CSV table of C-alpha atoms and ligand atoms in Angstrom, one decimal:
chain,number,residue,atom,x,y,z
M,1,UNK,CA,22.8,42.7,-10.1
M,2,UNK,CA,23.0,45.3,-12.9
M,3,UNK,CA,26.4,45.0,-13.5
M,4,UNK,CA,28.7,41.6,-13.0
M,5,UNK,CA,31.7,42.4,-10.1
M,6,UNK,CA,34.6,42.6,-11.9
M,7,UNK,CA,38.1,42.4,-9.8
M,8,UNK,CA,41.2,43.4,-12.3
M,9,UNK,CA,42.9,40.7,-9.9
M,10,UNK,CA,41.5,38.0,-10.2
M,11,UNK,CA,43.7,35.3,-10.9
M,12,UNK,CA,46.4,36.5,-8.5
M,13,UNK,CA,47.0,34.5,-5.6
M,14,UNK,CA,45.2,37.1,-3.0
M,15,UNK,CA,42.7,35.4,-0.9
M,16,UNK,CA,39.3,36.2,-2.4
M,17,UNK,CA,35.9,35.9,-0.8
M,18,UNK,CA,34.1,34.3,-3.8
M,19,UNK,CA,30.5,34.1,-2.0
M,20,UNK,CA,30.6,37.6,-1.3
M,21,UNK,CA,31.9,38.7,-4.9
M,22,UNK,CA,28.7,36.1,-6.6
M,23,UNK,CA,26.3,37.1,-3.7
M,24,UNK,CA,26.2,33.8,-2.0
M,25,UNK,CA,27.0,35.2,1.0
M,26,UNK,CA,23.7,35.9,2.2
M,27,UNK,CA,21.2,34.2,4.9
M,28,UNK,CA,19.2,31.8,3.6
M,29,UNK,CA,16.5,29.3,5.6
M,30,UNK,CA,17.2,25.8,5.4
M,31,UNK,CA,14.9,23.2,5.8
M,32,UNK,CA,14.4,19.5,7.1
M,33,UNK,CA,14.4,16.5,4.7
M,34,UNK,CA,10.8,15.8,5.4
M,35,UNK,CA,9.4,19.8,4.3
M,36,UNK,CA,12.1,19.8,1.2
M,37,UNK,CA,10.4,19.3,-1.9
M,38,UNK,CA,9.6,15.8,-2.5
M,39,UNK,CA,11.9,15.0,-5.5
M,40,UNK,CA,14.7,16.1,-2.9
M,41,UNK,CA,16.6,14.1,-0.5
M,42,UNK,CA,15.7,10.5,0.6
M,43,UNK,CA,13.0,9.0,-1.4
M,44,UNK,CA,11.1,7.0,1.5
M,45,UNK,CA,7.6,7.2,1.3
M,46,UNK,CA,6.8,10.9,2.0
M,47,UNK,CA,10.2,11.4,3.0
M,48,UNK,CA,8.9,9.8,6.3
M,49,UNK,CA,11.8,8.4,8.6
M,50,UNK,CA,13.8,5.0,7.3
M,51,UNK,CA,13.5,3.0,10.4
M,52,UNK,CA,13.8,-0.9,10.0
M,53,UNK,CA,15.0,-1.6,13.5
M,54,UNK,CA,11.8,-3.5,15.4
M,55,UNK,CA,13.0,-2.1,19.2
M,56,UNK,CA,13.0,1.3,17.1
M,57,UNK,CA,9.6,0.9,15.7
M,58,UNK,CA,8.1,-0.2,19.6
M,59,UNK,CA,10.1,2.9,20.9
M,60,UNK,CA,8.6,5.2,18.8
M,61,UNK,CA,5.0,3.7,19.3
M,62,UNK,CA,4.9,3.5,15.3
M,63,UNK,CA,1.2,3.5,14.3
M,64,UNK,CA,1.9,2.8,10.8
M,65,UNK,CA,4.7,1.6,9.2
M,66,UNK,CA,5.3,1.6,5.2
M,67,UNK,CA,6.7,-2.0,4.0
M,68,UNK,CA,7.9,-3.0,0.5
M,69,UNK,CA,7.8,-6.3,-0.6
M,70,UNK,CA,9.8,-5.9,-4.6
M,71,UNK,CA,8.6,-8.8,-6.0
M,72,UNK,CA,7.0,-9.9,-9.5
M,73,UNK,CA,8.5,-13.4,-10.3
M,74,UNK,CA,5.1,-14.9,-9.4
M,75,UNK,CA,3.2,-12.6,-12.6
M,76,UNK,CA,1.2,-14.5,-15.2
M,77,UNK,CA,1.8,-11.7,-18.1
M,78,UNK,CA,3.6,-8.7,-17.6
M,79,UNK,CA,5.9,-8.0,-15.2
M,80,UNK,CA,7.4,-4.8,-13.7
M,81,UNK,CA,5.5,-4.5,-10.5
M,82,UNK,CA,9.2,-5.3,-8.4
M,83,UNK,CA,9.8,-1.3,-9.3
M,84,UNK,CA,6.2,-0.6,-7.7
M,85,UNK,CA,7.3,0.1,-4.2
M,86,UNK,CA,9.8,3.1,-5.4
M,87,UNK,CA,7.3,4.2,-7.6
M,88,UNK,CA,4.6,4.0,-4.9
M,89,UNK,CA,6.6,6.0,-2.4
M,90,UNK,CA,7.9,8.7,-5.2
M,91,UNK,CA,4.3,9.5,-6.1
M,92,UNK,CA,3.3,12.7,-4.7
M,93,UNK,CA,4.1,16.4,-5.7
M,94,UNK,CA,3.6,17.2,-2.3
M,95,UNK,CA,5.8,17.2,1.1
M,96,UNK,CA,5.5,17.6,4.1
M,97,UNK,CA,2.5,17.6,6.9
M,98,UNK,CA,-0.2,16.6,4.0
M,99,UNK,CA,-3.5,18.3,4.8
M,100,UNK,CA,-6.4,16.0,3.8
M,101,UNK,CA,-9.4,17.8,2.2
M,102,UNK,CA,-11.1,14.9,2.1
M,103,UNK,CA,-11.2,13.9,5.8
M,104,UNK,CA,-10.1,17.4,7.1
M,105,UNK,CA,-7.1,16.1,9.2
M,106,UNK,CA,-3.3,15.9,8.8
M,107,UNK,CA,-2.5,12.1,8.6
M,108,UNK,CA,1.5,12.5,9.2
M,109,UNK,CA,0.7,15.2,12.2
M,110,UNK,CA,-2.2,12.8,13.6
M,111,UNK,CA,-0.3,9.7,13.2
M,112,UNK,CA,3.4,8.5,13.8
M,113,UNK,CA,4.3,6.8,10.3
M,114,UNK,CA,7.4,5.7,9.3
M,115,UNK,CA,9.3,3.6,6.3
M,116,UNK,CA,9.9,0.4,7.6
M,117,UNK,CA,12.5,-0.3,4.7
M,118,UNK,CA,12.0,-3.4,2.3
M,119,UNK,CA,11.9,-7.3,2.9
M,120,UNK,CA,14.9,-8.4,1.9
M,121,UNK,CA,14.1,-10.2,-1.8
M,122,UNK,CA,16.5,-11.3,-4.4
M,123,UNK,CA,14.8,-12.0,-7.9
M,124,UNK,CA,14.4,-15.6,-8.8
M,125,UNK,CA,13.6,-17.2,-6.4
M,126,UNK,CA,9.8,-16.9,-5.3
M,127,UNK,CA,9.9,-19.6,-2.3
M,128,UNK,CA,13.0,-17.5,-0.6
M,129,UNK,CA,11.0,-14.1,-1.2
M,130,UNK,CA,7.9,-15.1,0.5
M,131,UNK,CA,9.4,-16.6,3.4
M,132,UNK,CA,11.2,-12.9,3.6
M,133,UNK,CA,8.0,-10.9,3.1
M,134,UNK,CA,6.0,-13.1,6.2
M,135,UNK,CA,9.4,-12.5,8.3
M,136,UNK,CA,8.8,-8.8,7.8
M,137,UNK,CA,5.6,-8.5,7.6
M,138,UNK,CA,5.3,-10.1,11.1
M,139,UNK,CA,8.2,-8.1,12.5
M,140,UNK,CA,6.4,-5.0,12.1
M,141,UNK,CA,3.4,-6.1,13.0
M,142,UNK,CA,4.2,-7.6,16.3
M,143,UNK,CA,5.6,-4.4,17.1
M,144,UNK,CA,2.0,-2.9,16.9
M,145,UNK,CA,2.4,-0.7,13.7
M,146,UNK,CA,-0.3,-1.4,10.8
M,147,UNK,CA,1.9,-2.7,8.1
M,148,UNK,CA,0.9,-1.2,5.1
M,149,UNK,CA,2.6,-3.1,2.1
M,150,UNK,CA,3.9,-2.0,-1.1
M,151,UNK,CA,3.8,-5.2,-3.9
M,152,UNK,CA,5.0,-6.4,-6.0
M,153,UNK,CA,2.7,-8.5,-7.6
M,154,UNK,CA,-0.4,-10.3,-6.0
M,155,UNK,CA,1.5,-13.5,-4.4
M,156,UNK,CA,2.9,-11.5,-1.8
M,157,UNK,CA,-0.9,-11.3,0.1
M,158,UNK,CA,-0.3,-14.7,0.9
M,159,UNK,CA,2.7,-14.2,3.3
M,160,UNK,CA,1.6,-10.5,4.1
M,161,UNK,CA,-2.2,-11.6,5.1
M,162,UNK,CA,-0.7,-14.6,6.9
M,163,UNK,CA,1.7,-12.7,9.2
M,164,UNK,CA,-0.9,-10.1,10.1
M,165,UNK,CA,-3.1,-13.1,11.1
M,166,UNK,CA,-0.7,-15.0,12.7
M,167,UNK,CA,0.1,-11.4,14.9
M,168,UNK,CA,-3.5,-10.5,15.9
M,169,UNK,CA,-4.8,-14.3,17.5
M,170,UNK,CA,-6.7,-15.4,19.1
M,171,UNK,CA,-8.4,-12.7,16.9
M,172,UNK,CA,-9.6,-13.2,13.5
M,173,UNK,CA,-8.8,-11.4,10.6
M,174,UNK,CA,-11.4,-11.2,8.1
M,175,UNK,CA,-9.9,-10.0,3.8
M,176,UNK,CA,-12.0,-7.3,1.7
M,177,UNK,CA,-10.0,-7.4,-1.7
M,178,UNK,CA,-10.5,-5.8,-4.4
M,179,UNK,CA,-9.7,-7.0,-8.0
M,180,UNK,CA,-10.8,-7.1,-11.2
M,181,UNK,CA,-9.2,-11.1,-10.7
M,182,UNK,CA,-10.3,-13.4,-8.1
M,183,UNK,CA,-6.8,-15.0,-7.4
M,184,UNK,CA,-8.3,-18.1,-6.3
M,185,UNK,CA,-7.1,-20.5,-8.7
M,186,UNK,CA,-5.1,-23.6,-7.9
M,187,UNK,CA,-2.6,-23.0,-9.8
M,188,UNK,CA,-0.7,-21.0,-12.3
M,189,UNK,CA,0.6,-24.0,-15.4
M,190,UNK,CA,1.1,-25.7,-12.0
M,191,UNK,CA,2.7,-23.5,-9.8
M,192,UNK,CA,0.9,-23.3,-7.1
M,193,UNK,CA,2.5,-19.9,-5.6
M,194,UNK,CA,1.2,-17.6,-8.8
M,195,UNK,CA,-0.1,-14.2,-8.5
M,196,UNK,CA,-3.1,-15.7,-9.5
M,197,UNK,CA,-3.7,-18.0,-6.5
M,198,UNK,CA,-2.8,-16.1,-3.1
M,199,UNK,CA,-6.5,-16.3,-2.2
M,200,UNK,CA,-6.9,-19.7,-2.1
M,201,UNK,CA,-3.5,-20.5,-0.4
M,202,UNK,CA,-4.7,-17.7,2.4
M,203,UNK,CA,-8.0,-20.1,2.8
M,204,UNK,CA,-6.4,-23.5,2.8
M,205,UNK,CA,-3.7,-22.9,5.0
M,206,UNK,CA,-6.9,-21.7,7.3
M,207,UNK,CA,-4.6,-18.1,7.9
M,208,UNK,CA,-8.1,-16.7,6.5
M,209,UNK,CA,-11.4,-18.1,6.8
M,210,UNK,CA,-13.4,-18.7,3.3
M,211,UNK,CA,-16.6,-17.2,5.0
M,212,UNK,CA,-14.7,-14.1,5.8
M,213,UNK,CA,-13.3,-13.0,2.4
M,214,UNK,CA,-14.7,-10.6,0.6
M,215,UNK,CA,-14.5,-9.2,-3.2
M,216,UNK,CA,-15.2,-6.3,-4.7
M,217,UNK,CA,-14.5,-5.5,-8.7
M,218,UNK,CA,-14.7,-8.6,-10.5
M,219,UNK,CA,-15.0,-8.7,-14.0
M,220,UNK,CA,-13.8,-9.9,-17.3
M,221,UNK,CA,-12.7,-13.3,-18.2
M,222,UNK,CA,-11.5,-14.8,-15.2
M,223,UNK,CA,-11.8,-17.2,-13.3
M,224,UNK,CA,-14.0,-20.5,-15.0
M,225,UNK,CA,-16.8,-22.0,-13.4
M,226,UNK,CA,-15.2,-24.2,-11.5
M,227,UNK,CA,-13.2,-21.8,-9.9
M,228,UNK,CA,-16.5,-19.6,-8.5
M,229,UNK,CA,-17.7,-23.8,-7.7
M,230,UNK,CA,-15.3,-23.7,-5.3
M,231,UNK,CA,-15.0,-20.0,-4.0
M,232,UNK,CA,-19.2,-20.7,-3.5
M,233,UNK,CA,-17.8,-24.0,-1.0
M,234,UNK,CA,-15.3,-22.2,0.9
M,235,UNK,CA,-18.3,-19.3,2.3
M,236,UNK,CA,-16.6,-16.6,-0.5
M,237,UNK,CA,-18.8,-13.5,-0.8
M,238,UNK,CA,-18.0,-11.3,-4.0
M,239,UNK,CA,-19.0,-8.4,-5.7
M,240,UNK,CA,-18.8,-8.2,-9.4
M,241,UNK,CA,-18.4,-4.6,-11.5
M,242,UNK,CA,-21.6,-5.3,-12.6
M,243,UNK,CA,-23.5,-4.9,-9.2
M,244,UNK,CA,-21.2,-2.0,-8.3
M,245,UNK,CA,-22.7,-0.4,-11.7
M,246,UNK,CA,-26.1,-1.0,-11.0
M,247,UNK,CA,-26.3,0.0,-7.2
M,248,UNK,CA,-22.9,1.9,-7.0
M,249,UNK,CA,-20.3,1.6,-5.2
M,250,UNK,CA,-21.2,3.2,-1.9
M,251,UNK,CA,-23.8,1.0,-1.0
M,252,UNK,CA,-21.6,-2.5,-2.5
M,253,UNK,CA,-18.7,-1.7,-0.3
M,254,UNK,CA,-21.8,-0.9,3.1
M,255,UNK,CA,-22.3,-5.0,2.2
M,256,UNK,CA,-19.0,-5.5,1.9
M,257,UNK,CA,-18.3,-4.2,4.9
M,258,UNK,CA,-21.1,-5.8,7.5
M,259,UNK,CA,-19.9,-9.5,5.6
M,260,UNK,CA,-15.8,-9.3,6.5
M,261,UNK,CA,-17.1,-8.4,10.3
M,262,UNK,CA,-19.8,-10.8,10.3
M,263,UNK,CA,-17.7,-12.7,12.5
M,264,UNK,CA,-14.1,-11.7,12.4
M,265,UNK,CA,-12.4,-9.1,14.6
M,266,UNK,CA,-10.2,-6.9,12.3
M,267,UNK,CA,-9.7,-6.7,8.7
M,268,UNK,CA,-7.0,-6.9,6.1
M,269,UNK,CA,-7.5,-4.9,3.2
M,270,UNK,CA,-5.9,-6.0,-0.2
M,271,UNK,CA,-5.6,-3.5,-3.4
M,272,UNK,CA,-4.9,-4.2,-6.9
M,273,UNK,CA,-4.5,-1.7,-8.2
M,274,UNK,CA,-5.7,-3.6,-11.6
M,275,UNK,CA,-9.6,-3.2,-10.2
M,276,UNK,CA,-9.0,0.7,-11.3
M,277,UNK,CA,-10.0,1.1,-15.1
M,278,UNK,CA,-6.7,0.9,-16.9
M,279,UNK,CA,-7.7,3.9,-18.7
M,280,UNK,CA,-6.9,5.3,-15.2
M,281,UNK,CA,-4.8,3.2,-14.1
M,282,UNK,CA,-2.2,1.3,-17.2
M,283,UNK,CA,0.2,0.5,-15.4
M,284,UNK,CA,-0.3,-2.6,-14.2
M,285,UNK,CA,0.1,-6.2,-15.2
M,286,UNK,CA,-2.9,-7.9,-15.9
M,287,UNK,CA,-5.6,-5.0,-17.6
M,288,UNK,CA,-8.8,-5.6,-17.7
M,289,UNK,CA,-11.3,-3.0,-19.1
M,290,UNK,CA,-14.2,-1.6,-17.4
M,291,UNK,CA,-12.8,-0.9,-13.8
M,292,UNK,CA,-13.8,1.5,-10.9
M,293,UNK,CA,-13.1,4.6,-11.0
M,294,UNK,CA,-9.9,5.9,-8.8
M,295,UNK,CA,-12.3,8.1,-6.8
M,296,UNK,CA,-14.6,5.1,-6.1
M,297,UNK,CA,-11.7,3.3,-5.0
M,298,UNK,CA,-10.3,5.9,-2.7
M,299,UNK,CA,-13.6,6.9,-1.5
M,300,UNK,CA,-13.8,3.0,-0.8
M,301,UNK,CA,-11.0,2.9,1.2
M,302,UNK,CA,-12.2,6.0,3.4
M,303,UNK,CA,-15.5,4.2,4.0
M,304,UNK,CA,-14.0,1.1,5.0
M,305,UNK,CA,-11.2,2.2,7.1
M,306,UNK,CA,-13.4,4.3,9.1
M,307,UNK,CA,-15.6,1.7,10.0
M,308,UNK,CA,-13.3,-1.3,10.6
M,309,UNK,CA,-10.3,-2.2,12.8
M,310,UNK,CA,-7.7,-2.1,10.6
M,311,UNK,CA,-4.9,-4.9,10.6
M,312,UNK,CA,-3.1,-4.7,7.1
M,313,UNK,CA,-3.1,-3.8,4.2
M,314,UNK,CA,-1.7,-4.6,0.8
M,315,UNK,CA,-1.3,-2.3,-2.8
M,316,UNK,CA,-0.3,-4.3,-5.2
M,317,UNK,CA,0.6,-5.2,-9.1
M,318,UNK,CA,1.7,-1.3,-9.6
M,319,UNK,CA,4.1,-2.0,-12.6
M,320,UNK,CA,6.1,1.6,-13.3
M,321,UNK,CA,7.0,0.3,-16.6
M,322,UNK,CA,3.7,0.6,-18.4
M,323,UNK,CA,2.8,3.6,-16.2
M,324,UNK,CA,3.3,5.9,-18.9
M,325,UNK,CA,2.1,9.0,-16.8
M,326,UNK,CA,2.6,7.7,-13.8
M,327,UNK,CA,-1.2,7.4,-12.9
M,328,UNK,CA,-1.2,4.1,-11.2
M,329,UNK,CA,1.5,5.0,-8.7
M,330,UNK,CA,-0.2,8.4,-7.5
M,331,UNK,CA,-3.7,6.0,-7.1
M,332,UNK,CA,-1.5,3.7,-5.3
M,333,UNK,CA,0.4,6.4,-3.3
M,334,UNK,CA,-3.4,8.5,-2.5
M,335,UNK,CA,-4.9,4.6,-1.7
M,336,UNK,CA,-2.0,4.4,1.0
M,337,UNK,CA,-2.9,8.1,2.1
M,338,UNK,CA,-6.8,7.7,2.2
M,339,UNK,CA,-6.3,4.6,4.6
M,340,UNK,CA,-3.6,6.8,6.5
M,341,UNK,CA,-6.4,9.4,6.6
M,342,UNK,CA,-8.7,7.6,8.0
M,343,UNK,CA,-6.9,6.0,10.5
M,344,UNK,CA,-5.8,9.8,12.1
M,345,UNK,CA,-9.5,10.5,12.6
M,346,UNK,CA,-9.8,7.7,14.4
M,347,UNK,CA,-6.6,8.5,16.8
M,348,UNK,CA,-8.0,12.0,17.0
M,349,UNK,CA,-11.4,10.4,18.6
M,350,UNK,CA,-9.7,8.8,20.9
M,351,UNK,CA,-10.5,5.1,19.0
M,352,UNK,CA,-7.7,2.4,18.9
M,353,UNK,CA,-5.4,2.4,15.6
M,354,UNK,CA,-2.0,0.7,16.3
M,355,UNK,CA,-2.3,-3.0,17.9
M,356,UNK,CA,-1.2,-3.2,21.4
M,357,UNK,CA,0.0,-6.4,21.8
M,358,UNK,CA,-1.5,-8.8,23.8
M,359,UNK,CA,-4.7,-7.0,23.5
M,360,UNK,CA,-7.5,-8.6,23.9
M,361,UNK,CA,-10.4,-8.5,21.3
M,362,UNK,CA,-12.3,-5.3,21.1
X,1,LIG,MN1,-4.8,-9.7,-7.9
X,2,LIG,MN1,-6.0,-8.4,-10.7
């Protein structure tokens, strides 16, 4: 207004409509938590309902729900992917019914999604936090929804990819992982529950069969020799950067595909984020030079989640503190989104998405 209202009696004791005098007292539209911007309101993931009750989750025939599993005690070098989940699920500009350009569908119009809440982790105490992460895990699975899990650092695959198995026998679940890491080793300086070693605690325990576990992204350093010995006697099929560079990735993750159903039922899908480039994707805990690209990746995810029955699926080793611009959550957050994506096409055909229990193998 040109000119501020001015009342000569103000201060007096009259009543005085102050809205009307400042102009607030006009209509204004209001609007629900979940079309509010997103950096208003509750910060679930896509400001998509809270709802950690299992009868809730059944009730609402959830097809996905969002889990996080805050834990980084297991890391080998730097740590920081505990804050991952609240990164993960703050990492979007945008609100609402999310239009996907990429698969031409609405993923949170198609799909019922919700934020299944957090496992309930202390730090400290990595025993305690797994045993937390499989009870969750497997409570939102049995309920039918696709857990899709928000590390944390790479340990929590083994009691994630163990529940999810565990729910969907007689059925087997078959693992495409990628990594720029194996994870396979025995141990970390002896500790057998590491980030580095999820893989092969998935494969003895028999929650995952060796022959169905594939990996995509290797490169670098890791693991020895004897390591890739023993990966080469469990059945382990894995893709190294290198072939993905020489007959891209398309036609590596087509392979990668056929080999985790060349036997099994459904699959679990397991992201690192470290097998991004870390020019891409810093923030993370274990960089290694020479990554995918976050297209490849979420083109990846597209491909694969369209052509498989999905169980699970993991994002892990997200680690907000050396995320200086916030790139590796919005990878993780799209990664979460792609899969989503995919999966509403699918319920838009008419194909299966969440697990009826009891089903029997497809
Ligand atoms: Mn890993
Ligand atoms: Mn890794």
């Amino acid at each position: 207004m040109a000119e501020r209202p001015h009342d000569p009696e103000a201060g007096s004791s009259l009543p005085v409509d102050f809205a009307a005098r400042n102009g607030w007292d006009r209509e204004y539209e209001t609007y629900s938590d979940f079309d509010l911007p997103i950096y208003v309101g509750p910060s679930t993931f896509q400001k998509l309902p809270w709802v950690t009750d299992p009868a809730e989750l059944r009730a609402r025939r959830v097809d996905a729900a969002i889990v996080g599993a805050p834990f980084d005690d297991a890391v080998s070098h730097r740590p920081g992917a505990r804050f991952g989940p609240r990164a993960i699920r703050e990492a979007n500009y945008g609100s609402g019914s999310l239009n996907s350009l990429q698969l031409d569908v609405e993923p949170l119009v198609e799909l019922v999604v919700v934020d299944a809440g957090d496992a309930n982790v202390v730090p400290a105490w990595t025993e305690r936090a797994h045993a937390l992460i499989y009870r969750k895990v497997r409570e939102v699975a049995e309920t039918g929804a696709i857990p899709f899990v928000l590390g944390g650092d790479h340990s929590i695959t083994w009691p994630s990819a163990t529940a999810v198995a565990e729910v969907r026998r007689p059925g087997s679940v078959g693992m495409v992982h990628f990594d720029a890491h194996a994870d396979t080793a025995n141990d970390d300086w002896g500790v057998l529950a590491g980030h580095g070693t999820p893989m092969r605690r998935l494969i003895e325990s028999g929650a995952i069969a060796g022959r169905n576990f594939v990996q995509v992204g290797l490169r670098g350093y890791w693991p020895p020799p004897s390591t890739f010995a023993w990966m080469k006697e469990q059945g382990l099929r894995w893709h190294l950067m290198r072939e993905i560079e020489e007959r891209g990735a398309e036609a590596v993750i087509a392979d990668a595909i056929a080999e985790a159903l060349d036997g099994p039922d459904y699959v679990y899908l397991s992201l690192d984020i470290d097998v991004i480039d870390p020019g891409l994707a810093p923030g993370t805990g274990t960089p290694e030079p020479g990554g995918m690209l976050t297209r490849e990746v979420l083109r990846a995810i597209r491909q694969i989640v369209g052509q498989v029955e999905l169980a699970g699926m993991d994002v892990v080793e997200v680690s907000p503190p050396y995320d200086h611009a916030e790139t590796t959550a919005m990878a993780a957050n799209r990664a979460v989104l792609e899969a989503l994506s995919a999966l509403a096409v699918k319920k838009r055909d008419g194909r299966r998405v969440r697990w009826e229990v009891g089903a029997e193998r497809s």
